[in-house]
GROMACS .gro file of C-alpha atoms in nm:
model
  411
    1MET     CA    1   1.100   1.656  -3.535
    2PRO     CA    2   1.010   1.324  -3.354
    3LYS     CA    3   1.010   1.361  -2.980
    4LEU     CA    4   1.330   1.217  -2.830
    5ALA     CA    5   1.294   0.969  -2.543
    6THR     CA    6   1.433   1.075  -2.208
    7ALA     CA    7   1.708   0.830  -2.101
    8LEU     CA    8   1.621   0.617  -1.802
    9THR     CA    9   1.793   0.616  -1.468
   10ASP     CA   10   1.821   0.348  -1.212
   11THR     CA   11   1.613   0.560  -0.976
   12ARG     CA   12   1.338   0.619  -1.233
   13VAL     CA   13   1.335   0.249  -1.328
   14LYS     CA   14   1.289   0.147  -0.962
   15ALA     CA   15   1.012   0.408  -0.915
   16LEU     CA   16   0.787   0.297  -1.209
   17LYS     CA   17   0.464   0.174  -1.076
   18PRO     CA   18   0.218  -0.076  -1.231
   19LYS     CA   19  -0.105   0.064  -1.394
   20VAL     CA   20  -0.431  -0.087  -1.491
   21ALA     CA   21  -0.275  -0.183  -1.834
   22ARG     CA   22   0.082  -0.281  -1.909
   23TYR     CA   23   0.296   0.013  -2.055
   24LEU     CA   24   0.623   0.082  -2.219
   25VAL     CA   25   0.891   0.338  -2.125
   26SER     CA   26   1.162   0.413  -2.380
   27ASP     CA   27   1.530   0.455  -2.297
   28GLY     CA   28   1.630   0.539  -2.663
   29GLY     CA   29   1.814   0.336  -2.909
   30GLY     CA   30   1.539   0.080  -2.939
   31LEU     CA   31   1.555  -0.014  -2.572
   32VAL     CA   32   1.227  -0.007  -2.396
   33LEU     CA   33   1.104  -0.128  -2.047
   34GLU     CA   34   0.759  -0.289  -2.028
   35VAL     CA   35   0.597  -0.246  -1.688
   36LEU     CA   36   0.336  -0.520  -1.636
   37THR     CA   37   0.018  -0.489  -1.422
   38SER     CA   38   0.174  -0.717  -1.166
   39GLY     CA   39   0.464  -0.473  -1.117
   40SER     CA   40   0.724  -0.694  -1.305
   41LYS     CA   41   0.943  -0.513  -1.545
   42VAL     CA   42   1.085  -0.662  -1.870
   43TRP     CA   43   1.354  -0.515  -2.100
   44ARG     CA   44   1.263  -0.539  -2.471
   45TYR     CA   45   1.437  -0.425  -2.793
   46ARG     CA   46   1.228  -0.250  -3.047
   47TYR     CA   47   1.349  -0.240  -3.417
   48SER     CA   48   1.264  -0.239  -3.797
   49LEU     CA   49   1.424  -0.478  -4.046
   50HIS     CA   50   1.418  -0.419  -4.424
   51GLY     CA   51   1.178  -0.126  -4.367
   52LYS     CA   52   0.928  -0.315  -4.164
   53GLN     CA   53   0.854  -0.299  -3.791
   54GLN     CA   54   0.937  -0.625  -3.625
   55PRO     CA   55   0.788  -0.774  -3.303
   56MET     CA   56   0.988  -0.664  -3.007
   57THR     CA   57   1.273  -0.899  -2.896
   58THR     CA   58   1.290  -0.980  -2.522
   59ILE     CA   59   1.604  -0.893  -2.350
   60GLY     CA   60   1.522  -1.009  -2.001
   61ASP     CA   61   1.369  -0.919  -1.666
   62TYR     CA   62   1.463  -0.629  -1.444
   63PRO     CA   63   1.639  -0.633  -1.191
   64ALA     CA   64   1.805  -0.968  -1.304
   65ILE     CA   65   1.934  -0.757  -1.600
   66SER     CA   66   2.034  -0.408  -1.491
   67LEU     CA   67   1.983  -0.087  -1.696
   68SER     CA   68   2.351  -0.083  -1.801
   69GLU     CA   69   2.338  -0.445  -1.911
   70ALA     CA   70   2.016  -0.391  -2.102
   71ARG     CA   71   2.168  -0.096  -2.286
   72GLU     CA   72   2.476  -0.304  -2.380
   73ARG     CA   73   2.238  -0.580  -2.524
   74ALA     CA   74   2.045  -0.319  -2.713
   75ARG     CA   75   2.374  -0.182  -2.868
   76LYS     CA   76   2.468  -0.531  -2.960
   77TYR     CA   77   2.133  -0.605  -3.129
   78ALA     CA   78   2.145  -0.265  -3.309
   79LYS     CA   79   2.459  -0.374  -3.490
   80ILE     CA   80   2.314  -0.703  -3.592
   81VAL     CA   81   2.009  -0.520  -3.735
   82GLU     CA   82   2.244  -0.282  -3.924
   83SER     CA   83   2.397  -0.591  -4.094
   84GLY     CA   84   2.043  -0.689  -4.224
   85LYS     CA   85   1.993  -0.975  -3.976
   86SER     CA   86   1.734  -1.040  -3.703
   87PRO     CA   87   1.872  -1.028  -3.339
   88VAL     CA   88   1.608  -1.278  -3.225
   89GLU     CA   89   1.838  -1.587  -3.198
   90THR     CA   90   2.119  -1.387  -3.043
   91ALA     CA   91   1.879  -1.253  -2.780
   92ARG     CA   92   1.751  -1.599  -2.708
   93GLU     CA   93   2.109  -1.726  -2.656
   94ASP     CA   94   2.178  -1.426  -2.432
   95ARG     CA   95   1.884  -1.490  -2.218
   96GLY     CA   96   2.013  -1.839  -2.156
   97THR     CA   97   2.328  -1.695  -2.001
   98VAL     CA   98   2.149  -1.483  -1.742
   99VAL     CA   99   2.241  -1.586  -1.390
  100ARG     CA  100   1.962  -1.776  -1.236
  101LEU     CA  101   1.814  -1.634  -0.911
  102ASP     CA  102   1.758  -1.990  -0.789
  103THR     CA  103   1.873  -1.973  -0.435
  104VAL     CA  104   1.678  -1.795  -0.142
  105ARG     CA  105   1.961  -1.553  -0.106
  106LEU     CA  106   1.991  -1.456  -0.467
  107PHE     CA  107   1.621  -1.424  -0.517
  108GLY     CA  108   1.581  -1.240  -0.193
  109ALA     CA  109   1.820  -0.970  -0.317
  110ALA     CA  110   1.620  -0.934  -0.640
  111TYR     CA  111   1.291  -0.930  -0.442
  112TYR     CA  112   1.428  -0.653  -0.220
  113THR     CA  113   1.527  -0.446  -0.530
  114ALA     CA  114   1.197  -0.498  -0.702
  115ARG     CA  115   0.944  -0.475  -0.409
  116VAL     CA  116   1.119  -0.325  -0.102
  117ALA     CA  117   1.381  -0.067  -0.216
  118HIS     CA  118   1.122   0.208  -0.290
  119MET     CA  119   0.941   0.175   0.046
  120SER     CA  120   1.001   0.373   0.370
  121ALA     CA  121   1.334   0.367   0.539
  122ALA     CA  122   1.170   0.205   0.847
  123TYR     CA  123   1.017  -0.074   0.632
  124GLN     CA  124   1.349  -0.137   0.457
  125ARG     CA  125   1.521  -0.176   0.799
  126THR     CA  126   1.269  -0.435   0.916
  127ILE     CA  127   1.298  -0.636   0.596
  128THR     CA  128   1.676  -0.629   0.585
  129ARG     CA  129   1.689  -0.742   0.948
  130ALA     CA  130   1.450  -1.027   0.874
  131LEU     CA  131   1.651  -1.129   0.579
  132ASP     CA  132   1.995  -1.098   0.728
  133LYS     CA  133   1.925  -1.224   1.083
  134ASP     CA  134   1.670  -1.493   1.036
  135ILE     CA  135   1.610  -1.607   0.682
  136TYR     CA  136   1.949  -1.616   0.502
  137PRO     CA  137   2.139  -1.797   0.786
  138ALA     CA  138   1.877  -2.071   0.777
  139ILE     CA  139   1.793  -2.123   0.409
  140GLY     CA  140   1.984  -1.859   0.220
  141ASP     CA  141   2.185  -2.110   0.014
  142LYS     CA  142   1.896  -2.345  -0.037
  143PRO     CA  143   1.749  -2.374  -0.382
  144LEU     CA  144   1.402  -2.207  -0.405
  145SER     CA  145   1.242  -2.525  -0.536
  146GLU     CA  146   1.363  -2.714  -0.217
  147VAL     CA  147   1.227  -2.487   0.048
  148THR     CA  148   0.942  -2.651   0.241
  149ALA     CA  149   0.673  -2.543   0.496
  150LEU     CA  150   0.888  -2.713   0.758
  151ASP     CA  151   1.166  -2.477   0.673
  152VAL     CA  152   0.951  -2.185   0.724
  153LEU     CA  153   0.811  -2.320   1.047
  154ALA     CA  154   1.162  -2.399   1.186
  155ILE     CA  155   1.257  -2.029   1.126
  156THR     CA  156   0.949  -1.896   1.299
  157ASP     CA  157   0.987  -2.137   1.592
  158ARG     CA  158   1.351  -2.022   1.646
  159ILE     CA  159   1.241  -1.652   1.642
  160LYS     CA  160   0.958  -1.733   1.897
  161ALA     CA  161   1.196  -1.920   2.121
  162ARG     CA  162   1.391  -1.606   2.167
  163GLY     CA  163   1.075  -1.431   2.280
  164ALA     CA  164   0.976  -1.237   1.969
  165PRO     CA  165   0.647  -1.383   1.849
  166GLN     CA  166   0.547  -1.081   1.653
  167MET     CA  167   0.883  -1.080   1.465
  168ALA     CA  168   0.822  -1.448   1.387
  169LEU     CA  169   0.487  -1.340   1.229
  170THR     CA  170   0.661  -1.059   1.037
  171VAL     CA  171   0.920  -1.302   0.900
  172ARG     CA  172   0.645  -1.552   0.795
  173ASN     CA  173   0.451  -1.281   0.620
  174LEU     CA  174   0.775  -1.160   0.438
  175LEU     CA  175   0.850  -1.518   0.312
  176LYS     CA  176   0.488  -1.556   0.206
  177ARG     CA  177   0.512  -1.244  -0.003
  178MET     CA  178   0.851  -1.326  -0.141
  179PHE     CA  179   0.762  -1.676  -0.246
  180ALA     CA  180   0.430  -1.555  -0.392
  181TYR     CA  181   0.646  -1.331  -0.614
  182ALA     CA  182   0.879  -1.629  -0.695
  183VAL     CA  183   0.568  -1.838  -0.796
  184PHE     CA  184   0.452  -1.560  -1.012
  185ARG     CA  185   0.789  -1.545  -1.185
  186ARG     CA  186   0.769  -1.916  -1.245
  187MET     CA  187   1.068  -1.978  -1.026
  188MET     CA  188   0.860  -2.185  -0.771
  189THR     CA  189   0.546  -2.397  -0.815
  190THR     CA  190   0.407  -2.369  -0.478
  191ASN     CA  191   0.440  -2.113  -0.185
  192PRO     CA  192   0.562  -2.301   0.121
  193ALA     CA  193   0.506  -2.011   0.354
  194ALA     CA  194   0.138  -2.009   0.257
  195ALA     CA  195   0.106  -2.349   0.421
  196VAL     CA  196   0.219  -2.213   0.756
  197GLU     CA  197  -0.089  -2.035   0.890
  198ALA     CA  198  -0.038  -1.698   1.052
  199LYS     CA  199  -0.266  -1.786   1.358
  200TYR     CA  200  -0.041  -2.079   1.447
  201VAL     CA  201   0.279  -1.858   1.427
  202ALA     CA  202   0.153  -1.578   1.653
  203THR     CA  203  -0.169  -1.375   1.711
  204GLN     CA  204  -0.193  -1.089   1.472
  205SER     CA  205  -0.096  -0.760   1.651
  206SER     CA  206  -0.447  -0.635   1.590
  207ARG     CA  207  -0.452  -0.472   1.943
  208THR     CA  208  -0.094  -0.337   1.933
  209ARG     CA  209  -0.030  -0.233   1.576
  210VAL     CA  210   0.048   0.145   1.551
  211LEU     CA  211   0.146   0.307   1.227
  212SER     CA  212   0.455   0.527   1.241
  213PRO     CA  213   0.435   0.878   1.110
  214ASP     CA  214   0.634   0.768   0.806
  215GLU     CA  215   0.380   0.489   0.744
  216ILE     CA  216   0.096   0.731   0.768
  217GLY     CA  217   0.244   0.941   0.493
  218THR     CA  218   0.330   0.625   0.284
  219ILE     CA  219  -0.030   0.501   0.294
  220LEU     CA  220  -0.199   0.832   0.218
  221ARG     CA  221   0.038   0.911  -0.068
  222ALA     CA  222  -0.023   0.571  -0.215
  223ILE     CA  223  -0.399   0.606  -0.187
  224TYR     CA  224  -0.415   0.947  -0.356
  225ARG     CA  225  -0.184   0.849  -0.633
  226SER     CA  226  -0.368   0.524  -0.710
  227ASN     CA  227  -0.624   0.465  -0.979
  228MET     CA  228  -0.912   0.374  -0.730
  229ARG     CA  229  -1.227   0.569  -0.741
  230HIS     CA  230  -1.188   0.918  -0.605
  231GLU     CA  231  -1.474   0.871  -0.359
  232LEU     CA  232  -1.290   0.574  -0.208
  233LYS     CA  233  -0.972   0.793  -0.174
  234LEU     CA  234  -1.175   1.044   0.025
  235ALA     CA  235  -1.337   0.777   0.232
  236LEU     CA  236  -1.001   0.628   0.341
  237HIS     CA  237  -0.865   0.975   0.424
  238LEU     CA  238  -1.192   1.040   0.635
  239LEU     CA  239  -1.152   0.708   0.809
  240MET     CA  240  -0.806   0.805   0.919
  241LEU     CA  241  -0.906   1.161   1.025
  242THR     CA  242  -1.233   1.082   1.202
  243MET     CA  243  -1.116   0.777   1.409
  244VAL     CA  244  -1.444   0.601   1.353
  245ARG     CA  245  -1.503   0.233   1.272
  246LYS     CA  246  -1.518   0.142   0.911
  247THR     CA  247  -1.885   0.045   0.894
  248GLU     CA  248  -1.980   0.358   1.072
  249LEU     CA  249  -1.830   0.558   0.785
  250THR     CA  250  -1.944   0.340   0.485
  251SER     CA  251  -2.305   0.351   0.602
  252ALA     CA  252  -2.312   0.715   0.681
  253LEU     CA  253  -2.612   0.925   0.564
  254TRP     CA  254  -2.591   1.295   0.480
  255THR     CA  255  -2.872   1.367   0.737
  256GLU     CA  256  -2.621   1.280   1.016
  257PHE     CA  257  -2.387   1.576   0.919
  258ASP     CA  258  -2.406   1.935   1.015
  259LEU     CA  259  -2.125   2.076   0.827
  260LYS     CA  260  -2.185   2.435   0.937
  261GLU     CA  261  -2.126   2.316   1.296
  262ALA     CA  262  -1.871   2.066   1.196
  263ILE     CA  263  -2.050   1.775   1.380
  264TRP     CA  264  -2.133   1.425   1.273
  265ARG     CA  265  -2.396   1.267   1.480
  266ILE     CA  266  -2.385   0.887   1.432
  267PRO     CA  267  -2.722   0.739   1.559
  268ALA     CA  268  -2.708   0.470   1.830
  269GLY     CA  269  -2.829   0.190   1.588
  270ARG     CA  270  -2.512   0.214   1.398
  271MET     CA  271  -2.274   0.228   1.697
  272LYS     CA  272  -2.102  -0.080   1.847
  273LYS     CA  273  -2.207   0.036   2.200
  274SER     CA  274  -2.563   0.128   2.082
  275LYS     CA  275  -2.522   0.491   2.201
  276GLU     CA  276  -2.533   0.800   1.993
  277HIS     CA  277  -2.178   0.932   1.905
  278TRP     CA  278  -2.081   1.269   1.805
  279VAL     CA  279  -1.770   1.321   1.596
  280TYR     CA  280  -1.630   1.681   1.599
  281LEU     CA  281  -1.500   1.732   1.243
  282PRO     CA  282  -1.161   1.900   1.183
  283THR     CA  283  -1.148   2.147   0.896
  284GLN     CA  284  -0.977   1.893   0.661
  285ALA     CA  285  -1.273   1.643   0.721
  286VAL     CA  286  -1.525   1.918   0.648
  287SER     CA  287  -1.347   2.002   0.319
  288ILE     CA  288  -1.353   1.636   0.214
  289LEU     CA  289  -1.729   1.618   0.295
  290ARG     CA  290  -1.792   1.927   0.097
  291GLU     CA  291  -1.626   1.766  -0.211
  292LEU     CA  292  -1.831   1.451  -0.153
  293GLU     CA  293  -2.135   1.661  -0.123
  294LYS     CA  294  -2.074   1.788  -0.473
  295LEU     CA  295  -2.002   1.436  -0.618
  296THR     CA  296  -2.305   1.260  -0.462
  297GLY     CA  297  -2.558   1.546  -0.459
  298GLY     CA  298  -2.559   1.553  -0.073
  299GLU     CA  299  -2.859   1.321  -0.041
  300GLY     CA  300  -2.894   0.958   0.091
  301TYR     CA  301  -2.573   0.770   0.160
  302VAL     CA  302  -2.244   0.963   0.167
  303PHE     CA  303  -2.087   0.663  -0.010
  304PRO     CA  304  -2.356   0.506  -0.229
  305SER     CA  305  -2.291   0.182  -0.411
  306PRO     CA  306  -2.203   0.254  -0.768
  307ARG     CA  307  -2.341  -0.099  -0.868
  308SER     CA  308  -2.687  -0.088  -0.716
  309ARG     CA  309  -2.991   0.072  -0.853
  310GLU     CA  310  -3.148   0.081  -0.517
  311PRO     CA  311  -3.019   0.328  -0.248
  312ARG     CA  312  -2.748   0.125  -0.076
  313PRO     CA  313  -2.417   0.211   0.084
  314VAL     CA  314  -2.087   0.096  -0.055
  315SER     CA  315  -2.009  -0.262   0.045
  316ARG     CA  316  -1.837  -0.331   0.371
  317ALA     CA  317  -1.538  -0.483   0.199
  318ALA     CA  318  -1.502  -0.198  -0.058
  319LEU     CA  319  -1.239  -0.009   0.141
  320ASN     CA  320  -1.041  -0.323   0.233
  321VAL     CA  321  -1.037  -0.426  -0.141
  322ALA     CA  322  -0.926  -0.075  -0.247
  323VAL     CA  323  -0.628  -0.096  -0.007
  324ASP     CA  324  -0.551  -0.454  -0.100
  325VAL     CA  325  -0.521  -0.357  -0.465
  326LEU     CA  326  -0.252  -0.116  -0.368
  327LYS     CA  327  -0.027  -0.391  -0.247
  328LEU     CA  328   0.115  -0.171   0.031
  329ASP     CA  329   0.426  -0.304   0.179
  330VAL     CA  330   0.329  -0.175   0.527
  331ALA     CA  331   0.384  -0.476   0.755
  332ASP     CA  332   0.069  -0.626   0.919
  333PHE     CA  333  -0.142  -0.315   0.831
  334VAL     CA  334  -0.526  -0.329   0.852
  335LEU     CA  335  -0.767  -0.038   0.838
  336HIS     CA  336  -0.873  -0.074   1.198
  337ASP     CA  337  -0.511   0.033   1.281
  338PHE     CA  338  -0.611   0.389   1.198
  339ARG     CA  339  -0.805   0.417   1.533
  340ARG     CA  340  -0.521   0.276   1.750
  341THR     CA  341  -0.267   0.483   1.565
  342ALA     CA  342  -0.458   0.805   1.634
  343SER     CA  343  -0.508   0.714   2.008
  344THR     CA  344  -0.133   0.635   2.053
  345HIS     CA  345  -0.004   0.952   1.889
  346LEU     CA  346  -0.252   1.172   2.063
  347HIS     CA  347  -0.159   1.026   2.397
  348GLU     CA  348   0.214   1.074   2.315
  349MET     CA  349   0.124   1.451   2.246
  350GLY     CA  350  -0.015   1.473   2.602
  351CYS     CA  351  -0.387   1.489   2.514
  352SER     CA  352  -0.649   1.399   2.771
  353SER     CA  353  -0.700   1.026   2.778
  354ASP     CA  354  -1.069   1.068   2.863
  355ALA     CA  355  -1.117   1.291   2.561
  356ILE     CA  356  -0.933   1.047   2.338
  357GLU     CA  357  -1.134   0.752   2.462
  358THR     CA  358  -1.469   0.946   2.423
  359ALA     CA  359  -1.362   1.048   2.069
  360LEU     CA  360  -1.316   0.672   1.991
  361ALA     CA  361  -1.657   0.590   2.140
  362HIS     CA  362  -1.508   0.388   2.409
  363SER     CA  363  -1.676   0.354   2.746
  364ILE     CA  364  -1.510   0.520   3.042
  365LYS     CA  365  -1.579   0.340   3.360
  366GLY     CA  366  -1.624   0.474   3.718
  367VAL     CA  367  -1.696   0.832   3.821
  368ARG     CA  368  -1.520   0.969   3.512
  369GLY     CA  369  -1.759   0.794   3.294
  370VAL     CA  370  -2.058   1.003   3.432
  371TYR     CA  371  -1.976   1.306   3.222
  372ASN     CA  372  -2.173   1.334   2.900
  373ARG     CA  373  -2.033   1.410   2.562
  374ALA     CA  374  -2.054   1.787   2.612
  375GLY     CA  375  -1.810   1.753   2.915
  376TYR     CA  376  -1.533   1.683   2.669
  377ALA     CA  377  -1.660   1.871   2.368
  378GLU     CA  378  -1.398   2.157   2.357
  379GLU     CA  379  -1.110   1.917   2.428
  380ARG     CA  380  -1.235   1.672   2.158
  381LYS     CA  381  -1.261   1.947   1.904
  382ARG     CA  382  -0.897   2.040   1.986
  383ILE     CA  383  -0.757   1.691   1.959
  384MET     CA  384  -0.951   1.614   1.640
  385GLN     CA  385  -0.798   1.917   1.481
  386LEU     CA  386  -0.458   1.841   1.629
  387TRP     CA  387  -0.480   1.480   1.480
  388ALA     CA  388  -0.583   1.610   1.137
  389ASP     CA  389  -0.295   1.856   1.136
  390PHE     CA  390  -0.051   1.583   1.248
  391VAL     CA  391  -0.173   1.353   0.957
  392ASP     CA  392  -0.120   1.637   0.716
  393THR     CA  393   0.235   1.699   0.821
  394GLN     CA  394   0.317   1.333   0.747
  395ILE     CA  395   0.252   1.376   0.374
  396ALA     CA  396   0.558   1.520   0.209
  397ASN     CA  397   0.459   1.823   0.013
  398PRO     CA  398   0.087   1.767   0.050
  399ALA     CA  399   0.018   2.036  -0.223
  400LYS     CA  400   0.133   1.783  -0.486
  401VAL     CA  401  -0.101   1.509  -0.361
  402ASN     CA  402  -0.423   1.483  -0.566
  403PHE     CA  403  -0.673   1.539  -0.292
  404ARG     CA  404  -0.948   1.713  -0.499
  405GLY     CA  405  -0.885   1.529  -0.822
  406ALA     CA  406  -0.675   1.816  -0.964
  407GLU     CA  407  -0.306   1.880  -0.906
  408GLY     CA  408  -0.217   2.143  -0.644
  409LYS     CA  409  -0.535   2.143  -0.447
  410SER     CA  410  -0.538   2.000  -0.101
  411ALA     CA  411  -0.830   1.881   0.107
   0.00000   0.00000   0.00000
């Protein structure tokens, strides 16, 4: 017997993620949902006529057309096919009756459903607040095609005037993402928010951005469930656990590691302060490095470039590119935030400030700075393990996250 399609649900439709290639998910009765590489989703009707398979007929985009509406259309087209006719013309007429999402408010609702609704509760609250408090009151009823850079600037200026420059930047970034999605969907020809440069709205919160526990879990889950090279997944996890700078990790050599002693000695020449730095490795980091040792042979660079015939480390931009491809909707996030995030949460746990600063390879001024690395060794070992355990707890059901390239094994 042929395998029957499992009926779709609204929750499942929202959760479908893009892959390297577009793919189809069947609802049964000829109705299928095509998920494009961009993340867009399109309902289509698959049928045969007079014994021959026909090209699929387009029903319309999701979420503009809901699951229930798509099913109703599919049933309608099935009856037409049963009568021996093609449903193509009827489908074309039906598509013309779809309500256009041509105002900022209408499109914003569709954007939220498609790009925000599956994100963390904290992120959803931020976006909802930005839309309801700042965007819709100003331009909600304005046609998308009539929104200008001056409209965006006026919104950000009003937010800054009430003393919230970072919120102004968050709103500008949201509008830029939302309008980029509208441009992709051919509902706008240009992105007016892109013309409002972030540096003129407010300084990026590069010195204040701290990831919430929920965001830490969101990022790690997205990394491990993505299609990026497994070595890059492990590199990003290590970057979060070890609290080092990105280039300190990507240029690491196996000769710097003593996995038996769980110590990574980074030479002075690769450190920002030109002083040798010791990283006390938590058990999770040692496990990841053991795996990388098997993958690379444990010689030369820990993260060798896959494109170079000569011994070279992976490019400096590799980790940024890997994260950018994920299209994470974690507001204003950059990889350097891992260090600040670790410091903030460890301070909140009551850990020694001097030990944390030393773990981050920051200089400690005055008499307290006289102590050498061994003076904080035991405390640093403790806080590094504490931080790694904290990160683990932010991943919902970590046993199901693909840490080792096989289900059910954690790092």
